[in-house]
mmCIF file of C-alpha atoms in Angstrom:
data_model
loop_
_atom_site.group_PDB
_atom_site.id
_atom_site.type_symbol
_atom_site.label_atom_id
_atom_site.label_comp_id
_atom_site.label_asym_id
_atom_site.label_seq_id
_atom_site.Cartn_x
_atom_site.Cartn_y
_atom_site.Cartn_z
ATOM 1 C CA UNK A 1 -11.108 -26.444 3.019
ATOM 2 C CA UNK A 2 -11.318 -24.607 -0.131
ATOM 3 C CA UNK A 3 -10.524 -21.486 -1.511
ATOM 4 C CA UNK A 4 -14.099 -19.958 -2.553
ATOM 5 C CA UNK A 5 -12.829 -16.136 -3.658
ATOM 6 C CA UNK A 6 -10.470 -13.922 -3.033
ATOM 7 C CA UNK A 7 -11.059 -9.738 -1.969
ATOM 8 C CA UNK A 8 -8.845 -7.362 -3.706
ATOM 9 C CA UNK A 9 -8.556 -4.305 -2.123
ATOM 10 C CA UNK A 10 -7.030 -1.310 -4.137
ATOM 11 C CA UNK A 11 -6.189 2.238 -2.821
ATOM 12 C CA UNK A 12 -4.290 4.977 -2.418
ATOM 13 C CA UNK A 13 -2.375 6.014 0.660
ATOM 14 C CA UNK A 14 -1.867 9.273 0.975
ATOM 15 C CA UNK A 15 0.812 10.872 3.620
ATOM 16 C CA UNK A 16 -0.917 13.186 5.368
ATOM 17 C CA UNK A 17 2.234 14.632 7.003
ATOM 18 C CA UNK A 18 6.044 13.404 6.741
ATOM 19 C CA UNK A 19 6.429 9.791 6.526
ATOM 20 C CA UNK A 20 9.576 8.034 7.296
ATOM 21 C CA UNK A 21 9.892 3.988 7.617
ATOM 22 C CA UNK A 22 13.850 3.416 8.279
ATOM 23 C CA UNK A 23 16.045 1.153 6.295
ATOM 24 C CA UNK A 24 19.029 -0.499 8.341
ATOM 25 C CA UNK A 25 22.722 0.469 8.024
ATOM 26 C CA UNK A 26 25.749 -1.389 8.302
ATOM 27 C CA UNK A 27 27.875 1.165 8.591
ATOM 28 C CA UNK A 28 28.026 4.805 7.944
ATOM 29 C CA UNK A 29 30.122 7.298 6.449
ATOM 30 C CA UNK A 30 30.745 11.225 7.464
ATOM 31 C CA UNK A 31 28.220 13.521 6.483
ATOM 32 C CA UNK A 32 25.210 10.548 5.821
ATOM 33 C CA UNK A 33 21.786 11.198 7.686
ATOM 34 C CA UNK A 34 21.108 9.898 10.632
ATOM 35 C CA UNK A 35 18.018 7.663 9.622
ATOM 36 C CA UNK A 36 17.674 7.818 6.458
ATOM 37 C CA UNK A 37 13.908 6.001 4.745
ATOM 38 C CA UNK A 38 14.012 2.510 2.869
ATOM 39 C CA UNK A 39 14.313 2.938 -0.760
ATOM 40 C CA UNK A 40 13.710 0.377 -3.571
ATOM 41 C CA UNK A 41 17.865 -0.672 -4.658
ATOM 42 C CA UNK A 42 16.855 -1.005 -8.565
ATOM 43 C CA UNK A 43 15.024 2.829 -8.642
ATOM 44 C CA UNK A 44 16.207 4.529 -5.791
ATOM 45 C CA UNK A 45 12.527 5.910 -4.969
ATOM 46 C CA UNK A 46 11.128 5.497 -1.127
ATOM 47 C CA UNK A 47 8.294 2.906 -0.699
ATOM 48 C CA UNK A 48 6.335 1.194 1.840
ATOM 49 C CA UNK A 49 7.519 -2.328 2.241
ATOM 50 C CA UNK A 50 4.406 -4.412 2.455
ATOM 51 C CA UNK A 51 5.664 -5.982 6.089
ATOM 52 C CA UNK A 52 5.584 -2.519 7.473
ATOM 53 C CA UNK A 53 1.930 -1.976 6.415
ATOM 54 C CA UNK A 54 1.069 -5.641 7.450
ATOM 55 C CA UNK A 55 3.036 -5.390 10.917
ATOM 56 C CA UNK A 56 1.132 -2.309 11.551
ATOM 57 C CA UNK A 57 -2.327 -3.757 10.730
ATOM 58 C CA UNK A 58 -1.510 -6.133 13.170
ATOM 59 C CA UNK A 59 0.074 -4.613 15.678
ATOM 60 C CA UNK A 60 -3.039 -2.183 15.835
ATOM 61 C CA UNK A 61 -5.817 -5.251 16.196
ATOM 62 C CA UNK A 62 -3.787 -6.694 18.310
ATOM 63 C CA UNK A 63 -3.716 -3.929 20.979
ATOM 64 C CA UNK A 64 -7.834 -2.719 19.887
ATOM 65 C CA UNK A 65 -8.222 -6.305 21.194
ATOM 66 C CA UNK A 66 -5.805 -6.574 24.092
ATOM 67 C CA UNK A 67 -5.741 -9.670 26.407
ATOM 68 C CA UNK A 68 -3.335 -12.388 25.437
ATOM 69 C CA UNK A 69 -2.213 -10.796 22.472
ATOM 70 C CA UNK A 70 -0.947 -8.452 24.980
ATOM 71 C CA UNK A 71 -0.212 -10.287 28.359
ATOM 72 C CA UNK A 72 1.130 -13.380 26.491
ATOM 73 C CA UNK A 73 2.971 -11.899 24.104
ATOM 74 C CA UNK A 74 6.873 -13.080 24.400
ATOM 75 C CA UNK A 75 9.853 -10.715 23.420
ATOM 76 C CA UNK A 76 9.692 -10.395 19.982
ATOM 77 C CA UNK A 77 7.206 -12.818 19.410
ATOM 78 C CA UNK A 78 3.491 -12.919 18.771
ATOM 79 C CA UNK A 79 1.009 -14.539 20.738
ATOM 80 C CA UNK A 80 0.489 -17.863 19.807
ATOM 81 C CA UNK A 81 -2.901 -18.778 20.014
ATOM 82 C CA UNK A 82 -3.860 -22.263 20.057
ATOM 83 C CA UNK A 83 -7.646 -21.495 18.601
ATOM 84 C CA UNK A 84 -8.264 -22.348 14.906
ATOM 85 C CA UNK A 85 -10.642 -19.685 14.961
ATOM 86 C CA UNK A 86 -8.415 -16.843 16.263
ATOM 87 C CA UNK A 87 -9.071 -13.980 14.121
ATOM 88 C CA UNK A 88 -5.740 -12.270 13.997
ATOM 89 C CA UNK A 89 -4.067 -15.763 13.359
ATOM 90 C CA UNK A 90 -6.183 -16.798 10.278
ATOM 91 C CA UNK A 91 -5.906 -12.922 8.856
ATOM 92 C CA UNK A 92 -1.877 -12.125 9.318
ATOM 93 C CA UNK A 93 -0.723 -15.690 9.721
ATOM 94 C CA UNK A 94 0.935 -17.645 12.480
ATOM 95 C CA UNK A 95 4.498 -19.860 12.119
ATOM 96 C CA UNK A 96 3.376 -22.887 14.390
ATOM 97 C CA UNK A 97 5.624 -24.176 17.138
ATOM 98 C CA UNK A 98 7.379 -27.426 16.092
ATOM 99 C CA UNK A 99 4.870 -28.993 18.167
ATOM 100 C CA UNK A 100 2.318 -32.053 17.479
ATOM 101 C CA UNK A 101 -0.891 -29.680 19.098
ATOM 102 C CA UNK A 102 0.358 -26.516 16.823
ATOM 103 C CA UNK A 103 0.535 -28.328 14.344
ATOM 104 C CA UNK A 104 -2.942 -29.397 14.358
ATOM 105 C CA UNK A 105 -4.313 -26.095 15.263
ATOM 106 C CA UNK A 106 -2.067 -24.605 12.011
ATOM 107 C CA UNK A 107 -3.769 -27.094 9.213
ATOM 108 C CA UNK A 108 -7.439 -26.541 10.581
ATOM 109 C CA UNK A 109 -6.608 -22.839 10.721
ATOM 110 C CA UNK A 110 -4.994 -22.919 6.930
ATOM 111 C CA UNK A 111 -3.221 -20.367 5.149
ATOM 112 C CA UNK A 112 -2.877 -17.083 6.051
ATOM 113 C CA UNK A 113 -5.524 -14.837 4.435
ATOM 114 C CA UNK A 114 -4.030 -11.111 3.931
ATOM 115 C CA UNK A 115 -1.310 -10.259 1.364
ATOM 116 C CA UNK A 116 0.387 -7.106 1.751
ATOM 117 C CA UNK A 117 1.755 -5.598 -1.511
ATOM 118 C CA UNK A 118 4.748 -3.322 -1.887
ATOM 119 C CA UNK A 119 3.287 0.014 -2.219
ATOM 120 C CA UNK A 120 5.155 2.431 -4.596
ATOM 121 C CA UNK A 121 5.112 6.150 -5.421
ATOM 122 C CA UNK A 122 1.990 6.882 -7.976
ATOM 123 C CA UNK A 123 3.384 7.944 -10.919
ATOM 124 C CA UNK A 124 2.010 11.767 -11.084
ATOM 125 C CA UNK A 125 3.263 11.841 -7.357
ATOM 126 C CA UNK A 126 7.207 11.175 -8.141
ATOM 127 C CA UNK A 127 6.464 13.887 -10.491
ATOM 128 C CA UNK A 128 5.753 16.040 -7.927
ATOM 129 C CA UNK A 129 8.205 15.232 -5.496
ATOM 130 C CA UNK A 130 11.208 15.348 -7.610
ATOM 131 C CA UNK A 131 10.700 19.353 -6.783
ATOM 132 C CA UNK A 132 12.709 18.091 -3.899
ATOM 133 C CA UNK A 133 15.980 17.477 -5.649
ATOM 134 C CA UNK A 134 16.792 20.989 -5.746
ATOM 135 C CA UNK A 135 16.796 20.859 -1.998
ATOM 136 C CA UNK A 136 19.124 18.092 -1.008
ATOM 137 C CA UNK A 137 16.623 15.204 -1.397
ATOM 138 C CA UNK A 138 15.559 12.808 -3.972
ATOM 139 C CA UNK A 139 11.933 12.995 -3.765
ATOM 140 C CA UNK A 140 12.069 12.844 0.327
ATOM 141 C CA UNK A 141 12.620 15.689 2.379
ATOM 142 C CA UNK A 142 15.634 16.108 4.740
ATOM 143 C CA UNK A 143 14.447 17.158 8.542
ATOM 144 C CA UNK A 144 16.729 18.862 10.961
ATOM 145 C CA UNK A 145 16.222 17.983 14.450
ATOM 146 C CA UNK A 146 17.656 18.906 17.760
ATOM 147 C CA UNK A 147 17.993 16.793 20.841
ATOM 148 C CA UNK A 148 18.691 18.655 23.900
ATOM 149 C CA UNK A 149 19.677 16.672 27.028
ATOM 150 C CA UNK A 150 18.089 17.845 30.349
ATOM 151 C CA UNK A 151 21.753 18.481 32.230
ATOM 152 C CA UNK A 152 24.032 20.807 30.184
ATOM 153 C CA UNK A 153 21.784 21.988 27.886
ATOM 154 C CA UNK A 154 23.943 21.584 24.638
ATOM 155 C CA UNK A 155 22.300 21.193 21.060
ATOM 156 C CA UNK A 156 22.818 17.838 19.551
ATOM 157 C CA UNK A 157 21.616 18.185 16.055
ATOM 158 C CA UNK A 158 20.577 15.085 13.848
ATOM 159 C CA UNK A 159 19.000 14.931 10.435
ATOM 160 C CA UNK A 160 16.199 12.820 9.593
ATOM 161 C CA UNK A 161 14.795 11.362 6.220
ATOM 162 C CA UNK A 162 11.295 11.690 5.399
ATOM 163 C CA UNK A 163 8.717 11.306 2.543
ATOM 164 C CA UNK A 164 6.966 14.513 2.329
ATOM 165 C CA UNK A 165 3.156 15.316 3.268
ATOM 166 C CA UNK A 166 0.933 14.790 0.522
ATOM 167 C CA UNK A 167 2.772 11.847 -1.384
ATOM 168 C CA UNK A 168 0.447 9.075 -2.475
ATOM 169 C CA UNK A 169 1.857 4.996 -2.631
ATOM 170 C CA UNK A 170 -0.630 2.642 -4.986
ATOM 171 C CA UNK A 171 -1.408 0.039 -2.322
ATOM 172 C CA UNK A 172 -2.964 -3.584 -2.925
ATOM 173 C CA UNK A 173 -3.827 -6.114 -0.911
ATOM 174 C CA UNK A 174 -5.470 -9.633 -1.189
ATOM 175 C CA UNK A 175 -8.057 -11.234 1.237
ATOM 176 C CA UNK A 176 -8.313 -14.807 0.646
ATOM 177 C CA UNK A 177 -12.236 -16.227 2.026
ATOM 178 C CA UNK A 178 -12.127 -20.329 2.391
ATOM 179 C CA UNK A 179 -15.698 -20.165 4.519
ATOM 180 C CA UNK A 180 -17.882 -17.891 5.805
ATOM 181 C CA UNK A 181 -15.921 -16.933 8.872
ATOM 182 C CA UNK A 182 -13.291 -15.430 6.791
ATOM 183 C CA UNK A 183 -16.460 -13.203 5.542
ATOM 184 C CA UNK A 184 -17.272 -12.071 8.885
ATOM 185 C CA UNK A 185 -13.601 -11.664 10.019
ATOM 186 C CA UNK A 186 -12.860 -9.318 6.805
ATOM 187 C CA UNK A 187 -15.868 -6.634 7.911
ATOM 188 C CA UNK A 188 -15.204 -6.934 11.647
ATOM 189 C CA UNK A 189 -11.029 -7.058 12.089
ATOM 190 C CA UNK A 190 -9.220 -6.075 8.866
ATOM 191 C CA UNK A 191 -11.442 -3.115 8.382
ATOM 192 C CA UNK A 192 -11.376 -2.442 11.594
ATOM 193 C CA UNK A 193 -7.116 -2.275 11.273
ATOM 194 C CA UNK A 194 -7.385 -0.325 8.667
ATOM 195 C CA UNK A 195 -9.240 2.239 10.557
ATOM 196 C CA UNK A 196 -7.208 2.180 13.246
ATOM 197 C CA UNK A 197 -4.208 2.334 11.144
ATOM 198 C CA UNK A 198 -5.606 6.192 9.649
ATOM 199 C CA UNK A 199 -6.121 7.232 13.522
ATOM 200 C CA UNK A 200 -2.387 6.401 14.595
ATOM 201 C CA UNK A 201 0.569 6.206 12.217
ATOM 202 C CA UNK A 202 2.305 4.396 9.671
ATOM 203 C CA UNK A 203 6.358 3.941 10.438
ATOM 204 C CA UNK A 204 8.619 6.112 12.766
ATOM 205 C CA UNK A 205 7.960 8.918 15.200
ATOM 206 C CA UNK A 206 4.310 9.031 15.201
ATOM 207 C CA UNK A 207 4.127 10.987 18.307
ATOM 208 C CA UNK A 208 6.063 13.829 16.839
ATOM 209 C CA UNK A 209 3.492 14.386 14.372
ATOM 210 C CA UNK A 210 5.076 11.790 11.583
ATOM 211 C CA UNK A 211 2.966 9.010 9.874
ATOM 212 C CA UNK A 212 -0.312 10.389 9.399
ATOM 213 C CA UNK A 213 -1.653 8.549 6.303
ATOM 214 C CA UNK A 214 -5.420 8.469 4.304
ATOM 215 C CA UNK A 215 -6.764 6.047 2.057
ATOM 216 C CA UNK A 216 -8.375 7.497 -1.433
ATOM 217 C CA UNK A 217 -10.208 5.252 -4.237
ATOM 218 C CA UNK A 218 -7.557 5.250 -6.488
ATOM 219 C CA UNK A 219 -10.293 6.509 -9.800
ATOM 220 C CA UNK A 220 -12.283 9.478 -7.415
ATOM 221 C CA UNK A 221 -11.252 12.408 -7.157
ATOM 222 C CA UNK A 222 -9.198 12.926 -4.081
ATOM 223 C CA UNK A 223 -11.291 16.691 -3.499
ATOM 224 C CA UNK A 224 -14.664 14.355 -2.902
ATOM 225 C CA UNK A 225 -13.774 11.884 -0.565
ATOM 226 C CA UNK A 226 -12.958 13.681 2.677
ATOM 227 C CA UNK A 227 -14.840 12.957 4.853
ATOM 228 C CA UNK A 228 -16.068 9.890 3.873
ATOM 229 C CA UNK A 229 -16.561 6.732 5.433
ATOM 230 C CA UNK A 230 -13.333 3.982 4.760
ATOM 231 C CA UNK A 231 -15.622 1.624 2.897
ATOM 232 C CA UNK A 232 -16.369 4.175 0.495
ATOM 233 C CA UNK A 233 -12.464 5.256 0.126
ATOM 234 C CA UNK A 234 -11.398 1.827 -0.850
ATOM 235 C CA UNK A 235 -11.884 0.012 -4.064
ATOM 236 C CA UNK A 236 -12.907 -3.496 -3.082
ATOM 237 C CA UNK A 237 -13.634 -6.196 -5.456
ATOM 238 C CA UNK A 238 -14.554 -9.824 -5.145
ATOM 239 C CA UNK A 239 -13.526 -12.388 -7.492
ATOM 240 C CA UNK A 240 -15.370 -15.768 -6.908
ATOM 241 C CA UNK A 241 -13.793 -18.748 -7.437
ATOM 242 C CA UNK A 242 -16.335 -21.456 -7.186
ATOM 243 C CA UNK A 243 -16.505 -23.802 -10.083
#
């Protein structure tokens, strides 16, 4: 086993409408929102935590796939396959059972191949988003929302954090290839995710319209590439490694 090259993918992903992934609370004092987004501590500015964008990648192959990664699927946990060759294993990784036969499965299988990046605001997009400050927000959007129960009828307002439609995070992500499976497994799964990922939803409340993103080549200009295939969208180099 040997590391031969690794694929880095660069792009930008571009909220097509609000997009809100939720940071946890401990506690919360009168007159904070409701769910407010996960922000970097050091800047204060909303990002996309690399496990989110991973989690989703996988979550999405998973299901396009179905079967056990469905049916055997425990609780919180993933389905452990016990095939070397499982493609969502060798892409997004698999903690082995503490288990002579996992273990053996996990070192022929070897490391796991994607790396998810951080993604952070592009720098011309903060720009534009600070617009929002005047408005309550820092470079997010604040969302009113009403739930109405089905017996009494009575409003029961809450307010909702959200990056705006039409913010852009620089995303980057690593593909390591150690044989020629891991060629055939980038083209046929992790595009494939990625895909699937621009016909669903990144983060929360998808199915209230939230979450819609689109990848851009990050040097293109964004007014050419609608329309096109992903392939095209992404910037995708190889850098070989073989002595």
């Amino acid at each position: 086993m040997q590391l031969r090259k690794v694929i880095r993918i660069r792009a930008l992903l571009l909220a097509k409408t609000g997009l809100r992934i939720g940071m946890s609370r401990d506690q919360m004092a009168i007159g904070d929102l409701d769910n407010p987004v996960i922000r970097n501590p050091l800047t204060d500015e909303p990002y996309i935590p690399g496990s989110s964008l991973k989690g989703k990648l996988r979550y999405l192959l998973e299901w396009s796939l179905g079967g056990d990664y469905i049916l055997k699927a425990k609780d919180k946990h993933v389905f452990a396959s016990d095939n070397p060759k499982d493609p969502v294993a060798r892409i997004f990784g698999l903690a082995p059972e503490n288990d002579t036969k996992a273990l053996e499965v996990a070192r022929e299988r070897g490391p796991t191949r994607l790396l998810v990046r951080d993604a952070y605001l592009t720098p011309d997009s903060k720009q534009e988003l600070e617009r929002t400050v005047a408005r309550g927000g820092y470079l997010t959007e604040i969302k009113q929302e009403v739930f109405i129960p089905r017996l009494g009828g009575n409003a029961n307002p809450r307010t909702t954090e959200r990056v705006p439609a039409g913010a852009r995070f620089q995303v980057e992500m690593v593909y390591r290839v150690l044989d020629d499976l891991d060629e055939k497994y980038f083209k046929e799964y992790l595009m494939r995710a990625l895909r699937l990922l621009e016909l669903d939803g990144l983060g929360g409340h998808i199915s209230r319209g939230y979450g819609q993103v689109y990848f851009l080549h990050p040097s293109r200009p964004p007014e050419e590439q609608e329309g096109l295939d992903l392939a095209e969208r992404l910037d995708i180099q190889e850098v070989s490694l073989a002595g």
